[in-house]
Amino acid sequence: MIYPKITIFAGLFGSGKTNLAANFALRLKREGRDVVLLDMDVVNPMFRLSELAGVLTPMGIDVITPPYAGTNVDIPALTGAMEAALQAEEKHVVIDLGGDDIGAAALGRFTGAICSAGYEMLYVYNCYRPFSASPKEAFAGLTEIERAAKLRFTHIAANPNLGEETTRETVLRGKRFADALARLSGLKVAFTAVKEGLQVLAGEISGALFPVRIFLNRAGALLPAM
Amino acid sequence: MARKVLAKGNEALAEAAIAAGCRGFFGYPITPQTDVAAYMARRMPQVGGVYVQAESEIAAVNMVMGAAAAGARALTSSSSPGISLKSETISYLAGCDLPAVIINMQRAGPGLGGIQPSQADYFQATKGLAHGDFHLIVLAPYSVQEMADFMVLAFDLADRYRTPVMLLGDGMLGQMMEPVVFPEPVKTLPEKSWAVTGTKGKRPPNIINSLYIQPDELETLVLERYKRYEAIQREETRFETFFADDAEVLLTAYGSTARIAKSAVLALREKGVKAGLFRPVTLWPFPQEALRQAAAAAEYVLCVEMSMGQMVEDVRLAVNGAKPVHFYGRTGGVVPSPAEIIEQVTRIREGS
């Protein structure tokens, strides 16, 4: 990846776009860039980026969310501040889209600005999610999103996980699925996201590893069912 | 062994319904359960089933009634205000002894309320969903795995007792993701000799009806139905206990609140407070006797809900004055935290 001005995380519902977008923004920040994170999810009422603003803002990430996100009037309104961020030359913009082609449609309005600024769009792929168990099905989802977003994907972001139950084997198997999707789509796998602390060795997986922190775990209030 | 999938609660409900042999889903969108419908819209055509987005909640549940009368395993799904709209037909389902499954992923009320999680429809689900003498079986899952397992159970219970069954969740359960193993697809569905499937000239017609001209005829039927309710109370009452055996502080909670209560129990135990949890899994039938026994050894009971206090009334009936029953609730879409529960326990201990 060459880190152009705009990085878009898109994919099927629940593939992990929000968590990857947050982690990616933090990585850019650590590299000394001026980062703004756009919550363009107009689909999901809960477990969304706006819930993380309180954590990310103190870390120096500018988070722009729909004005009523997380409230009882959670309406899909994308603000003018998003347009401004896309046009601000000094900013690196990370976009968290909503799931599926429905979520990707939110991007359409900004296509012109995004194309002229330069972008990468990553297809977040977790083969353990519904409608993702075969690379063929995942590819169908990918093309639907491209049509709705009016933009082409540039990479695949492998995000193989089973939540709390993710193991080394989960990741290794999921990466093989991502590789199969890469062959099918002609896209490269930019990285494989791995939960921080999980023992996956760099040599075990082809391509880059991206250690990620898990943010969206509601207040840590929910224990695994037991 | 079947492979694990990472699923949202709403997706798990939908996929498990298909595994249970449901091929008819009739719905209408409302946050936070719309993912059930979205999933079904994609999945039903793949398995030769029917997905209909009806013109209203009322139309959707009436379609369920038609499908159920024809012997199909039929499902509708909604969230609080939508369930209120469906209530008349749910009474008709009960009055016609039709098996069907209704999902309520509760949001905050009353009125249009809000889209965040709530448990304020407990009264509605267990006491007075609509007119007439009847009950629904009400199942309250607390994990994505239980959402899947209870969906199959719901269809089985509905067919076995010829009654509508409600799966009562909340927005948080519907939206959260956990690993889940889906139940094996059901191969053969129970025979339904009463269904309206066409006589082909070989038998008298089956009639599905809830109107009775003679009062004593209706009374006889209602009494027969209440015999079935007694059987359900005897055979199908379900609950779970967690560190309840030696608990001095017995928490009661259901659904996602029970998950939070479990966190509180563990934290309290670490502080040396003997806490435990009693979790009703069937809200109707309510596990009255089991709770009475669990509370017997405790000093007091603390019922935690995302409401102003609804299940607590059943808890008080079960405990029947033997122990003090306290209540802590958040409402309006606010989710209680383990810390808040711990604070309540501390306050009660200090007598404030």
JSON list of N, CA and C in Angstrom, two decimals, chain B residues 151-189:
[
{"chain": "B", "resi": 151, "resn": "MET", "atom": "N", "xyz": [-34.20, -20.75, 18.56]},
{"chain": "B", "resi": 151, "resn": "MET", "atom": "CA", "xyz": [-35.08, -20.61, 17.39]},
{"chain": "B", "resi": 151, "resn": "MET", "atom": "C", "xyz": [-35.60, -21.98, 16.98]},
{"chain": "B", "resi": 152, "resn": "VAL", "atom": "N", "xyz": [-34.73, -22.97, 17.00]},
{"chain": "B", "resi": 152, "resn": "VAL", "atom": "CA", "xyz": [-35.17, -24.33, 16.67]},
{"chain": "B", "resi": 152, "resn": "VAL", "atom": "C", "xyz": [-36.13, -24.83, 17.74]},
{"chain": "B", "resi": 153, "resn": "LEU", "atom": "N", "xyz": [-35.77, -24.57, 19.00]},
{"chain": "B", "resi": 153, "resn": "LEU", "atom": "CA", "xyz": [-36.64, -24.96, 20.12]},
{"chain": "B", "resi": 153, "resn": "LEU", "atom": "C", "xyz": [-38.02, -24.31, 19.98]},
{"chain": "B", "resi": 154, "resn": "ALA", "atom": "N", "xyz": [-38.02, -23.04, 19.59]},
{"chain": "B", "resi": 154, "resn": "ALA", "atom": "CA", "xyz": [-39.28, -22.30, 19.47]},
{"chain": "B", "resi": 154, "resn": "ALA", "atom": "C", "xyz": [-40.22, -22.98, 18.46]},
{"chain": "B", "resi": 155, "resn": "PHE", "atom": "N", "xyz": [-39.67, -23.35, 17.32]},
{"chain": "B", "resi": 155, "resn": "PHE", "atom": "CA", "xyz": [-40.52, -24.01, 16.31]},
{"chain": "B", "resi": 155, "resn": "PHE", "atom": "C", "xyz": [-40.99, -25.38, 16.81]},
{"chain": "B", "resi": 156, "resn": "ASP", "atom": "N", "xyz": [-40.10, -26.10, 17.51]},
{"chain": "B", "resi": 156, "resn": "ASP", "atom": "CA", "xyz": [-40.49, -27.41, 18.04]},
{"chain": "B", "resi": 156, "resn": "ASP", "atom": "C", "xyz": [-41.60, -27.28, 19.07]},
{"chain": "B", "resi": 157, "resn": "LEU", "atom": "N", "xyz": [-41.44, -26.34, 20.00]},
{"chain": "B", "resi": 157, "resn": "LEU", "atom": "CA", "xyz": [-42.45, -26.14, 21.04]},
{"chain": "B", "resi": 157, "resn": "LEU", "atom": "C", "xyz": [-43.77, -25.68, 20.42]},
{"chain": "B", "resi": 158, "resn": "ALA", "atom": "N", "xyz": [-43.67, -24.78, 19.43]},
{"chain": "B", "resi": 158, "resn": "ALA", "atom": "CA", "xyz": [-44.88, -24.27, 18.77]},
{"chain": "B", "resi": 158, "resn": "ALA", "atom": "C", "xyz": [-45.67, -25.42, 18.17]},
{"chain": "B", "resi": 159, "resn": "ASP", "atom": "N", "xyz": [-44.97, -26.33, 17.48]},
{"chain": "B", "resi": 159, "resn": "ASP", "atom": "CA", "xyz": [-45.66, -27.45, 16.85]},
{"chain": "B", "resi": 159, "resn": "ASP", "atom": "C", "xyz": [-46.19, -28.44, 17.89]},
{"chain": "B", "resi": 160, "resn": "ARG", "atom": "N", "xyz": [-45.35, -28.71, 18.92]},
{"chain": "B", "resi": 160, "resn": "ARG", "atom": "CA", "xyz": [-45.73, -29.72, 19.91]},
{"chain": "B", "resi": 160, "resn": "ARG", "atom": "C", "xyz": [-46.99, -29.31, 20.67]},
{"chain": "B", "resi": 161, "resn": "TYR", "atom": "N", "xyz": [-47.08, -28.01, 21.01]},
{"chain": "B", "resi": 161, "resn": "TYR", "atom": "CA", "xyz": [-48.21, -27.56, 21.83]},
{"chain": "B", "resi": 161, "resn": "TYR", "atom": "C", "xyz": [-49.24, -26.75, 21.04]},
{"chain": "B", "resi": 162, "resn": "ARG", "atom": "N", "xyz": [-49.01, -26.62, 19.74]},
{"chain": "B", "resi": 162, "resn": "ARG", "atom": "CA", "xyz": [-49.90, -25.83, 18.88]},
{"chain": "B", "resi": 162, "resn": "ARG", "atom": "C", "xyz": [-50.16, -24.45, 19.49]},
{"chain": "B", "resi": 163, "resn": "THR", "atom": "N", "xyz": [-49.08, -23.72, 19.66]},
{"chain": "B", "resi": 163, "resn": "THR", "atom": "CA", "xyz": [-49.17, -22.39, 20.27]},
{"chain": "B", "resi": 163, "resn": "THR", "atom": "C", "xyz": [-48.15, -21.45, 19.63]},
{"chain": "B", "resi": 164, "resn": "PRO", "atom": "N", "xyz": [-48.48, -20.18, 19.56]},
{"chain": "B", "resi": 164, "resn": "PRO", "atom": "CA", "xyz": [-47.43, -19.22, 19.16]},
{"chain": "B", "resi": 164, "resn": "PRO", "atom": "C", "xyz": [-46.34, -19.14, 20.23]},
{"chain": "B", "resi": 165, "resn": "VAL", "atom": "N", "xyz": [-45.11, -18.96, 19.78]},
{"chain": "B", "resi": 165, "resn": "VAL", "atom": "CA", "xyz": [-43.97, -18.83, 20.67]},
{"chain": "B", "resi": 165, "resn": "VAL", "atom": "C", "xyz": [-43.26, -17.53, 20.36]},
{"chain": "B", "resi": 166, "resn": "MET", "atom": "N", "xyz": [-42.87, -16.80, 21.41]},
{"chain": "B", "resi": 166, "resn": "MET", "atom": "CA", "xyz": [-42.13, -15.57, 21.18]},
{"chain": "B", "resi": 166, "resn": "MET", "atom": "C", "xyz": [-40.68, -15.72, 21.60]},
{"chain": "B", "resi": 167, "resn": "LEU", "atom": "N", "xyz": [-39.77, -15.25, 20.74]},
{"chain": "B", "resi": 167, "resn": "LEU", "atom": "CA", "xyz": [-38.37, -15.12, 21.12]},
{"chain": "B", "resi": 167, "resn": "LEU", "atom": "C", "xyz": [-38.16, -13.67, 21.52]},
{"chain": "B", "resi": 168, "resn": "LEU", "atom": "N", "xyz": [-37.89, -13.45, 22.79]},
{"chain": "B", "resi": 168, "resn": "LEU", "atom": "CA", "xyz": [-37.78, -12.08, 23.30]},
{"chain": "B", "resi": 168, "resn": "LEU", "atom": "C", "xyz": [-36.32, -11.73, 23.52]},
{"chain": "B", "resi": 169, "resn": "GLY", "atom": "N", "xyz": [-35.80, -10.90, 22.63]},
{"chain": "B", "resi": 169, "resn": "GLY", "atom": "CA", "xyz": [-34.42, -10.43, 22.79]},
{"chain": "B", "resi": 169, "resn": "GLY", "atom": "C", "xyz": [-34.44, -8.92, 22.96]},
{"chain": "B", "resi": 170, "resn": "ASP", "atom": "N", "xyz": [-33.31, -8.30, 22.69]},
{"chain": "B", "resi": 170, "resn": "ASP", "atom": "CA", "xyz": [-33.26, -6.84, 22.69]},
{"chain": "B", "resi": 170, "resn": "ASP", "atom": "C", "xyz": [-32.24, -6.40, 21.66]},
{"chain": "B", "resi": 171, "resn": "GLY", "atom": "N", "xyz": [-32.23, -5.11, 21.42]},
{"chain": "B", "resi": 171, "resn": "GLY", "atom": "CA", "xyz": [-31.37, -4.58, 20.38]},
{"chain": "B", "resi": 171, "resn": "GLY", "atom": "C", "xyz": [-29.91, -4.97, 20.52]},
{"chain": "B", "resi": 172, "resn": "MET", "atom": "N", "xyz": [-29.44, -5.05, 21.75]},
{"chain": "B", "resi": 172, "resn": "MET", "atom": "CA", "xyz": [-28.03, -5.39, 21.95]},
{"chain": "B", "resi": 172, "resn": "MET", "atom": "C", "xyz": [-27.75, -6.83, 21.52]},
{"chain": "B", "resi": 173, "resn": "LEU", "atom": "N", "xyz": [-28.61, -7.75, 21.92]},
{"chain": "B", "resi": 173, "resn": "LEU", "atom": "CA", "xyz": [-28.43, -9.15, 21.51]},
{"chain": "B", "resi": 173, "resn": "LEU", "atom": "C", "xyz": [-28.51, -9.30, 20.00]},
{"chain": "B", "resi": 174, "resn": "GLY", "atom": "N", "xyz": [-29.39, -8.52, 19.40]},
{"chain": "B", "resi": 174, "resn": "GLY", "atom": "CA", "xyz": [-29.57, -8.61, 17.95]},
{"chain": "B", "resi": 174, "resn": "GLY", "atom": "C", "xyz": [-28.36, -8.13, 17.20]},
{"chain": "B", "resi": 175, "resn": "GLN", "atom": "N", "xyz": [-27.70, -7.10, 17.75]},
{"chain": "B", "resi": 175, "resn": "GLN", "atom": "CA", "xyz": [-26.61, -6.45, 17.02]},
{"chain": "B", "resi": 175, "resn": "GLN", "atom": "C", "xyz": [-25.23, -7.00, 17.36]},
{"chain": "B", "resi": 176, "resn": "MET", "atom": "N", "xyz": [-25.10, -7.69, 18.48]},
{"chain": "B", "resi": 176, "resn": "MET", "atom": "CA", "xyz": [-23.74, -8.10, 18.84]},
{"chain": "B", "resi": 176, "resn": "MET", "atom": "C", "xyz": [-23.33, -9.37, 18.10]},
{"chain": "B", "resi": 177, "resn": "MET", "atom": "N", "xyz": [-22.02, -9.50, 17.91]},
{"chain": "B", "resi": 177, "resn": "MET", "atom": "CA", "xyz": [-21.51, -10.64, 17.15]},
{"chain": "B", "resi": 177, "resn": "MET", "atom": "C", "xyz": [-20.76, -11.59, 18.06]},
{"chain": "B", "resi": 178, "resn": "GLU", "atom": "N", "xyz": [-21.03, -12.89, 17.87]},
{"chain": "B", "resi": 178, "resn": "GLU", "atom": "CA", "xyz": [-20.33, -13.93, 18.61]},
{"chain": "B", "resi": 178, "resn": "GLU", "atom": "C", "xyz": [-20.20, -15.16, 17.72]},
{"chain": "B", "resi": 179, "resn": "PRO", "atom": "N", "xyz": [-19.22, -16.01, 18.05]},
{"chain": "B", "resi": 179, "resn": "PRO", "atom": "CA", "xyz": [-19.13, -17.25, 17.29]},
{"chain": "B", "resi": 179, "resn": "PRO", "atom": "C", "xyz": [-20.33, -18.14, 17.59]},
{"chain": "B", "resi": 180, "resn": "VAL", "atom": "N", "xyz": [-20.81, -18.81, 16.58]},
{"chain": "B", "resi": 180, "resn": "VAL", "atom": "CA", "xyz": [-22.00, -19.65, 16.75]},
{"chain": "B", "resi": 180, "resn": "VAL", "atom": "C", "xyz": [-21.87, -20.89, 15.87]},
{"chain": "B", "resi": 181, "resn": "VAL", "atom": "N", "xyz": [-22.34, -22.01, 16.38]},
{"chain": "B", "resi": 181, "resn": "VAL", "atom": "CA", "xyz": [-22.47, -23.22, 15.57]},
{"chain": "B", "resi": 181, "resn": "VAL", "atom": "C", "xyz": [-23.95, -23.39, 15.28]},
{"chain": "B", "resi": 182, "resn": "PHE", "atom": "N", "xyz": [-24.32, -23.42, 14.01]},
{"chain": "B", "resi": 182, "resn": "PHE", "atom": "CA", "xyz": [-25.73, -23.54, 13.68]},
{"chain": "B", "resi": 182, "resn": "PHE", "atom": "C", "xyz": [-26.22, -24.97, 13.85]},
{"chain": "B", "resi": 183, "resn": "PRO", "atom": "N", "xyz": [-27.45, -25.11, 14.32]},
{"chain": "B", "resi": 183, "resn": "PRO", "atom": "CA", "xyz": [-28.02, -26.46, 14.48]},
{"chain": "B", "resi": 183, "resn": "PRO", "atom": "C", "xyz": [-28.10, -27.17, 13.12]},
{"chain": "B", "resi": 184, "resn": "GLU", "atom": "N", "xyz": [-28.04, -28.47, 13.16]},
{"chain": "B", "resi": 184, "resn": "GLU", "atom": "CA", "xyz": [-28.20, -29.27, 11.94]},
{"chain": "B", "resi": 184, "resn": "GLU", "atom": "C", "xyz": [-29.59, -29.00, 11.35]},
{"chain": "B", "resi": 185, "resn": "PRO", "atom": "N", "xyz": [-29.68, -28.92, 10.03]},
{"chain": "B", "resi": 185, "resn": "PRO", "atom": "CA", "xyz": [-31.01, -28.70, 9.43]},
{"chain": "B", "resi": 185, "resn": "PRO", "atom": "C", "xyz": [-31.97, -29.83, 9.80]},
{"chain": "B", "resi": 186, "resn": "VAL", "atom": "N", "xyz": [-33.19, -29.44, 10.14]},
{"chain": "B", "resi": 186, "resn": "VAL", "atom": "CA", "xyz": [-34.23, -30.42, 10.47]},
{"chain": "B", "resi": 186, "resn": "VAL", "atom": "C", "xyz": [-34.63, -31.13, 9.18]},
{"chain": "B", "resi": 187, "resn": "LYS", "atom": "N", "xyz": [-34.66, -32.46, 9.22]},
{"chain": "B", "resi": 187, "resn": "LYS", "atom": "CA", "xyz": [-34.95, -33.21, 7.99]},
{"chain": "B", "resi": 187, "resn": "LYS", "atom": "C", "xyz": [-36.45, -33.44, 7.78]},
{"chain": "B", "resi": 188, "resn": "THR", "atom": "N", "xyz": [-37.12, -33.87, 8.85]},
{"chain": "B", "resi": 188, "resn": "THR", "atom": "CA", "xyz": [-38.56, -34.09, 8.70]},
{"chain": "B", "resi": 188, "resn": "THR", "atom": "C", "xyz": [-39.32, -33.25, 9.72]},
{"chain": "B", "resi": 189, "resn": "LEU", "atom": "N", "xyz": [-40.36, -32.62, 9.23]},
{"chain": "B", "resi": 189, "resn": "LEU", "atom": "CA", "xyz": [-41.20, -31.79, 10.09]},
{"chain": "B", "resi": 189, "resn": "LEU", "atom": "C", "xyz": [-42.38, -32.63, 10.58]}
]
